[in-house]
């Protein structure tokens, strides 16, 4: 495996990717030479897009960002970071309510692998209320997701749910 010491990893299930995720990826790409968007299945969630579909949507959504690579992983994030030799994690903090969970996850990841450092970025204010579940719910109930997701995701949601 390549030495990815200078890559930062932005993990998530991205079901689907939203403009809020893209905002964080863009900000991170200004701070680090390489960003790995690491897509996985969250064992606590039921996904509507397959892993490969989410990867394809993220690749399309980030094609203008040269330093961004979209990869997938399974199992523990801490093990994946060891495998790719990259120990900087990027996480988004949308609101104070995210903090407790994120703090717990950062400490747990560091307990699992003491080399891991988590860096928190705040998205643009306009994305602080956004989540993938909300986007899915809007799409399933026939609403427009245009303002919340990249074009390719909007089209895919339209195909699936026939929304506006
Ligand atoms: N803009 C918009 N939405 C955002 C966002 C942003 N900037 N940041 C987060 N969100 C949304 C996500 O879309 C997600 O929405 P959803 O719950 O409706 O799907 C929600 O906020 C929570 O995001 P996140 O905490 O990143 O959940 P996730 O499922 O995307 O990712 C993993 C969680 C995959 C990183 C975590 O489960 C993991 O590390 N799994 C691997 C197994 C492991 O190592 N477990 C031990 C961890 S200590």
Coordinates of C-alpha atoms and ligand atoms in Angstrom, one line a residue:
X1 CA 0.0 0.0 0.0
X2 CA 1.3 3.5 -0.8
X3 CA 2.5 5.8 2.0
X4 CA -0.5 7.9 2.6
X5 CA 1.0 9.9 5.5
X6 CA -0.1 13.2 3.9
X7 CA -3.7 12.2 3.2
X8 CA -6.6 13.0 5.4
X9 CA -9.5 10.6 5.5
X10 CA -13.1 11.7 5.5
X11 CA -15.2 8.6 6.4
X12 CA -19.0 8.1 6.2
X13 CA -21.8 6.1 4.7
X14 CA -22.9 9.0 2.4
X15 CA -26.3 7.6 1.7
X16 CA -26.6 9.8 -0.3
X17 CA -23.8 12.3 -0.5
X18 CA -25.2 15.8 0.2
X19 CA -24.0 19.4 -0.5
X20 CA -23.0 19.4 3.2
X21 CA -20.6 16.5 2.7
X22 CA -19.2 18.3 -0.4
X23 CA -18.7 21.5 1.6
X24 CA -16.5 19.6 4.1
X25 CA -14.6 17.7 1.3
X26 CA -13.9 21.0 -0.4
X27 CA -12.7 22.7 2.8
X28 CA -10.5 19.7 3.7
X29 CA -9.0 19.7 0.2
X30 CA -7.7 23.2 0.8
X31 CA -5.9 22.1 4.0
X32 CA -4.4 18.7 3.0
X33 CA -2.6 17.6 -0.2
X34 CA -4.8 14.5 -0.5
X35 CA -8.2 13.6 0.7
X36 CA -9.5 10.1 0.8
X37 CA -13.3 10.0 1.0
X38 CA -13.7 6.6 2.7
X39 CA -17.2 5.1 2.1
X40 CA -18.5 2.2 4.2
X41 CA -21.7 0.5 5.2
X42 CA -22.8 1.8 8.6
X43 CA -23.9 -1.4 10.4
X44 CA -26.5 0.7 12.3
X45 CA -28.3 1.9 9.2
X46 CA -30.3 0.6 6.3
X47 CA -28.9 2.1 3.1
X48 CA -30.9 2.8 0.0
X49 CA -27.9 3.1 -2.3
X50 CA -25.4 0.3 -2.6
X51 CA -21.8 0.9 -1.7
X52 CA -20.8 1.0 -5.3
X53 CA -23.6 3.5 -6.1
X54 CA -22.5 5.8 -3.3
X55 CA -18.9 5.6 -4.5
X56 CA -19.9 6.4 -8.1
X57 CA -22.0 9.4 -6.9
X58 CA -19.2 10.7 -4.8
X59 CA -16.7 10.3 -7.6
X60 CA -19.0 12.2 -9.9
X61 CA -19.6 14.9 -7.3
X62 CA -15.9 15.5 -6.6
X63 CA -14.6 15.1 -10.2
X64 CA -13.5 18.8 -10.2
X65 CA -11.4 18.3 -7.1
X66 CA -8.2 16.8 -8.2
X67 CA -6.8 15.8 -4.8
X68 CA -9.8 13.8 -3.8
X69 CA -9.9 10.1 -4.1
X70 CA -13.0 8.0 -3.3
X71 CA -12.4 4.6 -1.8
X72 CA -14.3 2.1 0.3
X73 CA -13.6 0.1 3.4
X74 CA -15.2 -2.5 5.6
X75 CA -14.6 -3.3 9.3
X76 CA -13.1 -0.9 11.8
X77 CA -12.1 2.6 10.6
X78 CA -9.1 2.4 12.9
X79 CA -7.8 -0.7 11.2
X80 CA -8.4 0.8 7.7
X81 CA -6.3 3.9 8.7
X82 CA -3.5 1.6 9.8
X83 CA -3.7 -0.4 6.5
X84 CA -3.4 2.7 4.3
X85 CA -0.9 4.4 6.7
X86 CA -3.0 7.6 7.1
X87 CA -3.9 8.8 10.5
X88 CA -5.7 12.1 10.1
X89 CA -9.5 11.9 10.2
X90 CA -11.7 14.7 9.1
X91 CA -15.2 15.0 10.6
X92 CA -17.8 17.7 10.2
X93 CA -19.4 19.4 13.2
X94 CA -22.7 20.8 12.1
X95 CA -24.1 21.9 15.5
X96 CA -23.4 21.5 19.2
X97 CA -25.6 18.4 19.1
X98 CA -23.0 16.6 17.0
X99 CA -20.3 17.2 19.5
X100 CA -20.9 14.5 22.1
X101 CA -21.1 11.7 19.5
X102 CA -18.1 13.0 17.6
X103 CA -16.1 13.5 20.8
X104 CA -16.8 9.9 21.8
X105 CA -15.9 8.6 18.4
X106 CA -12.7 10.6 18.2
X107 CA -11.6 9.2 21.6
X108 CA -12.7 5.7 20.7
X109 CA -10.8 5.7 17.5
X110 CA -7.7 7.0 19.3
X111 CA -8.1 4.3 21.9
X112 CA -8.2 1.7 19.0
X113 CA -5.2 3.3 17.3
X114 CA -3.2 5.9 19.2
X115 CA -1.8 7.4 16.0
X116 CA -5.2 8.7 14.9
X117 CA -6.0 12.4 15.2
X118 CA -9.4 13.7 14.4
X119 CA -9.8 17.2 12.9
X120 CA -13.3 18.8 13.0
X121 CA -14.4 21.2 10.3
X122 CA -17.6 23.2 10.3
X123 CA -19.7 23.3 7.2
X124 CA -21.2 26.5 5.8
X125 CA -24.1 27.7 8.0
X126 CA -26.6 26.8 5.3
X127 CA -25.8 23.1 5.6
X128 CA -26.0 22.8 9.4
X129 CA -29.5 21.4 9.3
X130 CA -28.8 18.9 6.5
X131 CA -28.6 15.1 6.8
X132 CA -28.8 12.2 4.4
X133 CA -31.9 10.8 6.1
X134 CA -33.8 14.0 5.7
X135 CA -32.8 14.1 2.0
X136 CA -34.1 10.6 1.6
X137 CA -37.3 11.3 3.4
X138 CA -38.0 14.4 1.2
X139 CA -37.2 12.4 -2.0
X140 CA -39.4 9.5 -0.9
X141 CA -42.3 11.8 -0.1
X142 CA -42.1 13.5 -3.5
X143 CA -40.3 16.7 -2.6
X144 CA -37.5 18.4 -4.4
X145 CA -33.9 17.7 -3.2
X146 CA -32.4 20.2 -5.7
X147 CA -31.0 22.6 -3.0
X148 CA -29.5 19.9 -0.8
X149 CA -27.6 17.5 -3.1
X150 CA -25.3 17.5 -6.1
X151 CA -27.0 17.3 -9.5
X152 CA -26.1 13.6 -10.1
X153 CA -27.6 12.6 -6.7
X154 CA -30.8 14.6 -7.4
X155 CA -31.2 12.8 -10.7
X156 CA -30.6 9.4 -9.1
X157 CA -33.2 10.2 -6.4
X158 CA -35.7 11.3 -9.1
X159 CA -35.2 8.1 -11.0
X160 CA -35.8 6.1 -7.9
X161 CA -38.6 8.0 -6.3
X162 CA -40.0 10.1 -9.1
X163 CA -39.9 13.2 -7.1
X164 CA -40.0 16.8 -8.5
Ligands
LIG1 N1 -23.5 17.8 5.8 C1 -24.6 17.1 5.8 N2 -24.8 16.0 6.4 C2 -23.9 15.5 7.2 C3 -22.7 16.2 7.4 C4 -22.5 17.3 6.6 N3 -21.3 18.1 6.7 N4 -21.9 15.5 8.3 C5 -22.7 14.5 8.7 N5 -23.8 14.5 8.0 C6 -24.9 13.5 8.2 C7 -24.7 12.2 7.6 O1 -25.2 12.2 6.2 C8 -25.5 11.3 8.4 O2 -26.9 11.4 8.1 P1 -27.8 10.1 8.4 O3 -27.6 9.7 9.8 O4 -29.1 10.7 8.1 O5 -27.3 9.0 7.4 C9 -25.4 11.9 9.8 O6 -25.0 13.3 9.6 C10 -24.3 11.3 10.7 O7 -23.1 11.3 10.0 P2 -21.9 10.3 10.3 O8 -21.7 10.3 11.8 O9 -20.8 10.7 9.5 O10 -22.5 8.9 10.0 P3 -22.1 8.0 8.8 O11 -23.0 6.8 8.8 O12 -22.1 8.8 7.6 O13 -20.6 7.6 9.2 C11 -19.0 6.1 10.2 C12 -20.3 6.9 10.4 C13 -19.1 5.2 9.0 C14 -17.8 7.1 10.0 C15 -18.8 5.3 11.5 O14 -19.9 4.5 11.7 C16 -17.6 4.3 11.3 O15 -16.5 4.7 11.5 N6 -17.8 3.0 11.0 C17 -16.8 2.0 10.8 C18 -16.8 1.0 12.0 C19 -16.1 1.6 13.2 O16 -14.9 1.8 13.1 N7 -16.8 1.8 14.3 C20 -16.2 2.3 15.5 C21 -16.2 3.8 15.4 S1 -15.5 4.5 16.9

